[in-house]
Short mmCIF file of C-alpha atoms in Angstrom, two decimals:
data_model
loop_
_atom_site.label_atom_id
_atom_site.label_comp_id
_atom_site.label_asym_id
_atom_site.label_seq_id
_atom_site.Cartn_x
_atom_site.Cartn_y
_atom_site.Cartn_z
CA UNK I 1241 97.78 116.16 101.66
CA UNK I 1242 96.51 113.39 99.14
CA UNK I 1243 94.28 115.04 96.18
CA UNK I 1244 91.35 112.01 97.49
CA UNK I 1245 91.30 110.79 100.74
CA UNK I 1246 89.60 108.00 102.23
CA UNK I 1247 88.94 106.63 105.64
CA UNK I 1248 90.99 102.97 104.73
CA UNK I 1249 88.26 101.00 107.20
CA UNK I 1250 88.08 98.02 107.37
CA UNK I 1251 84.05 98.75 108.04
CA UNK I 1252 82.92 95.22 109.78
CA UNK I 1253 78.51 95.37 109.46
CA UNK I 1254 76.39 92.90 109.50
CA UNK I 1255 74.10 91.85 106.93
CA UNK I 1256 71.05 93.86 106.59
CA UNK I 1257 72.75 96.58 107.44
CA UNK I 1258 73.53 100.77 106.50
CA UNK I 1259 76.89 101.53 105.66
CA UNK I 1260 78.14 104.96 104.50
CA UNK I 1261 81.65 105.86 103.35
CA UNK I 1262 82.88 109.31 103.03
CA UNK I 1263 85.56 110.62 100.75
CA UNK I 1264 87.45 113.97 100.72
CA UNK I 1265 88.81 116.07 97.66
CA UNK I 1266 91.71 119.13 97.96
CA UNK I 1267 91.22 119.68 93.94
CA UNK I 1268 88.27 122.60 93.62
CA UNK I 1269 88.89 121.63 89.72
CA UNK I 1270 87.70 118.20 90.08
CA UNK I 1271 84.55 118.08 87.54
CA UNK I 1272 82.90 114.54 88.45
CA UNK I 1273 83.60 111.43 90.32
CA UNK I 1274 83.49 107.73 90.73
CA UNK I 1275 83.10 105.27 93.11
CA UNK I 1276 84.48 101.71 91.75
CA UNK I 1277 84.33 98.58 93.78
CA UNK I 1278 87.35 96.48 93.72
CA UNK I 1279 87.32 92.65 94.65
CA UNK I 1280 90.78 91.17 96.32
CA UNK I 1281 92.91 90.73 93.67
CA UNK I 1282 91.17 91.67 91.14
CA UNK I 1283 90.90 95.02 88.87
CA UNK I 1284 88.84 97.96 89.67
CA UNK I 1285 85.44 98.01 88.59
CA UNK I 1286 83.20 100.87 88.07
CA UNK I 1287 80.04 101.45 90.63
CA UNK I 1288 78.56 104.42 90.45
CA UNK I 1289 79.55 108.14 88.31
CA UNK I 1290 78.77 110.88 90.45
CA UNK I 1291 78.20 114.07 87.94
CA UNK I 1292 76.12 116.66 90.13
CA UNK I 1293 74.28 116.58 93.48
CA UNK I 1294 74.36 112.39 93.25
CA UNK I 1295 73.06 109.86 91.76
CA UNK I 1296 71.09 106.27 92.88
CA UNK I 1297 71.26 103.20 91.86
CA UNK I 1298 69.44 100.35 93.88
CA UNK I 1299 70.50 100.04 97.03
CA UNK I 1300 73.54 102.34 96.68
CA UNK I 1301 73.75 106.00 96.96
CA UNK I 1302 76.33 108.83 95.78
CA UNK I 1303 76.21 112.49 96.59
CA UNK I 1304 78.66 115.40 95.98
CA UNK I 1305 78.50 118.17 98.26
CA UNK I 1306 81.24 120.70 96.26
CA UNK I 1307 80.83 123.04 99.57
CA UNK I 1308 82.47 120.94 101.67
CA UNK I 1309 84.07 118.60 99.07
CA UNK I 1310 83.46 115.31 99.87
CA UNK I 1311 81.61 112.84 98.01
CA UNK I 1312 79.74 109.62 99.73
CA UNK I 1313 78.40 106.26 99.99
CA UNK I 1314 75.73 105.03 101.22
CA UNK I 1315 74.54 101.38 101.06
CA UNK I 1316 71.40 100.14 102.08
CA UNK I 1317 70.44 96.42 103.05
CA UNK I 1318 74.13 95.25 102.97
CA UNK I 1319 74.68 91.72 100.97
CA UNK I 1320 77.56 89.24 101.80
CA UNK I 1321 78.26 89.92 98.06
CA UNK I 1322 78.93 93.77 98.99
CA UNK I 1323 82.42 93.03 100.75
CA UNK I 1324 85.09 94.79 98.78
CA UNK I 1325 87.53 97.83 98.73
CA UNK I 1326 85.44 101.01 97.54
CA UNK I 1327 87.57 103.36 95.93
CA UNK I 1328 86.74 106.91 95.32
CA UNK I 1329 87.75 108.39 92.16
CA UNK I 1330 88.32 112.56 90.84
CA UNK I 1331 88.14 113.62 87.29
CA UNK I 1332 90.20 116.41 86.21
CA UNK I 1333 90.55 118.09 83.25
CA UNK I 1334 90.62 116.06 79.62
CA UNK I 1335 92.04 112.85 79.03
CA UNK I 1336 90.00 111.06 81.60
CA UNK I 1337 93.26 111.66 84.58
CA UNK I 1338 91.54 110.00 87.46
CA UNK I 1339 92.59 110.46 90.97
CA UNK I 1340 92.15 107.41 93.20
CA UNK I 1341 91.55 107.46 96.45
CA UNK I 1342 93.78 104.49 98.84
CA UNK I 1343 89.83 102.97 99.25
CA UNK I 1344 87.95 101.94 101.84
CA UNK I 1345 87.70 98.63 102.86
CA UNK I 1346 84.06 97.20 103.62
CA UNK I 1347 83.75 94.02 105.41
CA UNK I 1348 79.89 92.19 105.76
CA UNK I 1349 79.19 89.81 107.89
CA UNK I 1350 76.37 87.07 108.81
CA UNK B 966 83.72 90.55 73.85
CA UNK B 967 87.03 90.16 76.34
CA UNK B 968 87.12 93.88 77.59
CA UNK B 969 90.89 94.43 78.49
CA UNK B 970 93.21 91.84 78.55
CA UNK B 971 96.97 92.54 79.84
CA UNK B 972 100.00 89.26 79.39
CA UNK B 973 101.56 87.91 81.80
CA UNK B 974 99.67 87.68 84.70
CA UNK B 975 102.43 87.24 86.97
CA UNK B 976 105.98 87.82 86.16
CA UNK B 977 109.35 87.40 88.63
CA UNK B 978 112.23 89.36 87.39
CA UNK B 979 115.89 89.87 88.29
CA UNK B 980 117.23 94.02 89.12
CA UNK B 981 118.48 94.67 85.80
CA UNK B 982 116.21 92.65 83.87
CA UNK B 983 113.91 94.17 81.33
CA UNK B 984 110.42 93.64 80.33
CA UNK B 985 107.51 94.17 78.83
CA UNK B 986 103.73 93.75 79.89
CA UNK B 987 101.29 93.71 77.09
CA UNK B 988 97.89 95.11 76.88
CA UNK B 989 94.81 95.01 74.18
CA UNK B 990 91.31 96.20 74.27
CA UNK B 991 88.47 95.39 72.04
CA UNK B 992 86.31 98.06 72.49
CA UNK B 993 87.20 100.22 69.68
CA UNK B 994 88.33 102.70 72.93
CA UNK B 995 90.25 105.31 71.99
CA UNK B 996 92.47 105.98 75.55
CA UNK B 997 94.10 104.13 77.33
CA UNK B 998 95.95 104.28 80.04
CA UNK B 999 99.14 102.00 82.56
CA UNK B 1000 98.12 101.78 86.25
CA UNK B 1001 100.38 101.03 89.05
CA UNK B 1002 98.83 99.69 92.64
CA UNK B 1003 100.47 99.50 96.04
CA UNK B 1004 99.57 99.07 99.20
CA UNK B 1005 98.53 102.61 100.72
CA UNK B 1006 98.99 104.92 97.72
CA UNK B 1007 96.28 103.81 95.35
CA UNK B 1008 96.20 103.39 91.92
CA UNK B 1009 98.90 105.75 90.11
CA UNK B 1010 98.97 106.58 86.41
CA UNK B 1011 102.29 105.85 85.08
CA UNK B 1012 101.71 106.89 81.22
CA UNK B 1013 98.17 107.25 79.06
CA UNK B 1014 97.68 107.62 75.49
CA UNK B 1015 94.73 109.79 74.72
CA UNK B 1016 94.22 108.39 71.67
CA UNK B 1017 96.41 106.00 68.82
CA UNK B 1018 99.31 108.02 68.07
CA UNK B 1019 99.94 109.93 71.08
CA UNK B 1020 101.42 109.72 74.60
CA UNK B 1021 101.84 111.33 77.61
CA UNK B 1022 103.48 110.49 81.21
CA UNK B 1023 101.42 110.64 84.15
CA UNK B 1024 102.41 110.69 87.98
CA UNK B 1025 105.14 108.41 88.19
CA UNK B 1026 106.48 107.70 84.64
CA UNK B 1027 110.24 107.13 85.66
CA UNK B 1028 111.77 103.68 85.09
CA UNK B 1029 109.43 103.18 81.97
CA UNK B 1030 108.18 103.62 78.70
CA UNK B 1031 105.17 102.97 76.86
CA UNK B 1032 104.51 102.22 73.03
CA UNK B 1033 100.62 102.77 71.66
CA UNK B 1034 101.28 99.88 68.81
CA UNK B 1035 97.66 100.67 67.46
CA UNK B 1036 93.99 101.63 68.33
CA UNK B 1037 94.24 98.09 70.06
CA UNK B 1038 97.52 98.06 71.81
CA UNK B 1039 99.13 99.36 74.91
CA UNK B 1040 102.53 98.06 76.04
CA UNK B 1041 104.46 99.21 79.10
CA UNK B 1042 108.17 98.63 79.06
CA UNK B 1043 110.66 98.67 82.01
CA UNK B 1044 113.80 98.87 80.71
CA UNK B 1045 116.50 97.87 83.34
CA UNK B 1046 113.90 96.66 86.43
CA UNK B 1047 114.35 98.09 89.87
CA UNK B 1048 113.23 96.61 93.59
CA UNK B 1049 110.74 99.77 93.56
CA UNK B 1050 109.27 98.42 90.62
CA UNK B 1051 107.53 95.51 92.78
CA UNK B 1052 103.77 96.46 92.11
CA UNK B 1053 100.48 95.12 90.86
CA UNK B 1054 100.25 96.93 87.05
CA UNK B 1055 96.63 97.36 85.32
CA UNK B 1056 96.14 98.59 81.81
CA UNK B 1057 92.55 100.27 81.63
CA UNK B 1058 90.73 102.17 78.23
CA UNK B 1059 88.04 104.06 77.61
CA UNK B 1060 86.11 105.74 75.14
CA UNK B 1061 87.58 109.24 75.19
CA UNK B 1062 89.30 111.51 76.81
CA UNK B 1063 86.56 113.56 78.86
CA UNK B 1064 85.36 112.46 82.01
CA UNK B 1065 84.45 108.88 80.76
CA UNK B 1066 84.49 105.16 82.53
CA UNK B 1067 87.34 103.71 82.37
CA UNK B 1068 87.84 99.77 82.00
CA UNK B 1069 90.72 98.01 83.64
CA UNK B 1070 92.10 94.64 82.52
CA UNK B 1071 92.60 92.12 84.89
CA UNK B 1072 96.37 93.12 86.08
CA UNK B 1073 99.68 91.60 86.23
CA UNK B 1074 101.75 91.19 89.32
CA UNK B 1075 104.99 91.80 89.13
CA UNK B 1076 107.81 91.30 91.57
CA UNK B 1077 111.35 92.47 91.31
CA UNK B 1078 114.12 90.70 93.12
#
C-alpha cells in the first residue's frame, strides 16, 4: 500500500463549480502536510500547509482528520486557471522527507 | 531572485553514458534535496543534503550520486546511465530540515536510450 494515496482523477467540472479531492495516509507518524499544485510540465508548487485541523486560504480549503487519516481539498468557485495535478504531500520526521502522493488530476471547463 | 535553477533542461543520453545535472539555489536554503518523477509513482527522493556538508540517500538512490559543492550547490551524478533512468529529475531546497516548504527548480528531462 502507497504511504499517500490519491484518487488520480481526471475530475472534469465546470466553471463555477465545487470540487473536493481526498487523500489517504498509512504513516500514523506523519506530522503535517501539503497540498502543491503542479502545472503540465512544470515543477511542483506549493498550495496550501496543512499543520492541524486545516487551514483556508481564499477559495481553497485543507483539513486533516488524523482519525481517519485523510487529508482534503476543497475548492470553491472553480477558475479555468485552477486546472492542474494536485498533489498531496506527508511530512515525516526531520529533514523535511516528503511523501508525495501520484496526484490528482483536476480538469475545469467553460 | 531566480529561486532554483537546475542545467540542462533536457538531456538525451546513450546506456553507458554518464552525466551530471546541476542545481543552485539562491535562497540562502540550507537543504536540499534530488527528485525523480514518473508517470504513476510520484515524486521520489533519490538523495537530500540536510544541510552544506552532509548527505544522505533517500528512496531510490541506486544508479547515482550526489555532491553538495556548497551552501549553493546540488549536483546529481549518474555514473554509467541505464534505460530505467528515463525520468523527469527536479532539484528542490528549503530552509531547514523540519517540516518546511520546499522549492523545486524547474526540472530536467532526461531520456536514456
Amino acid at each position: 500500500r502507497k504511504e499517500v494515496e490519491q484518487d488520480p482523477g481526471p475530475f472534469n467540472v465546470p466553471e463555477g463549480a465545487t470540487v473536493a479531492f481526498n487523500c489517504t495516509y498509512s504513516n500514523s507518524a506523519s506530522q503535517s502536510f501539503f497540498w502543491y499544485r503542479q502545472d503540465c510540465r512544470k515543477e511542483p508548487k506549493l498550495l496550501m500547509s496543512v499543520y492541524s485541523s486545516g487551514n483556508e486560504d481564499g477559495r481553497f480549503t485543507a483539513q486533516l482528520n488524523r482519525a481517519s487519516q485523510y487529508i482534503s481539498l476543497l475548492i470553491r468557485d472553480s477558475k479555468l486557471s485552477d486546472s492542474a495535478t494536485y498533489l498531496c504531500v506527508g511530512v515525516t520526521g526531520t529533514a523535511s522527507k516528503l511523501t508525495f502522493g501520484t496526484g490528482t488530476r483536476l480538469q475545469v471547463t467553460l | 531572485n531566480a529561486g532554483v535553477t537546475q542545467t540542462p533542461k533536457f538531456q538525451v543520453l546513450k546506456t553507458g553514458q554518464s552525466m551530471t545535472l546541476q542545481c543552485a539555489q539562491d535562497m540562502n536554503h540550507n537543504s536540499m534535496y534530488w527528485y525523480r518523477q514518473d508517470p504513476g509513482m510520484g515524486l521520489r527522493l533519490i538523495y537530500y543534503s540536510a544541510s552544506e556538508g552532509t548527505t544522505d540517500k533517500g528512496e531510490v538512490p541506486n544508479g547515482y550520486n550526489v555532491s553538495r559543492l556548497n551552501k549553493r550547490e546540488f549536483s546529481l551524478r549518474l555514473e554509467s546511465a541505464a534505460p530505467s533512468q528515463t525520468s523527469v529529475y527536479f532539484c528542490a531546497s528549503s530552509e531547514s530540515g523540519d517540516y518546511t516548504e520546499q522549492f523545486f527548480g524547474p526540472g530536467t528531462r532526461l531520456t536514456v536510450l
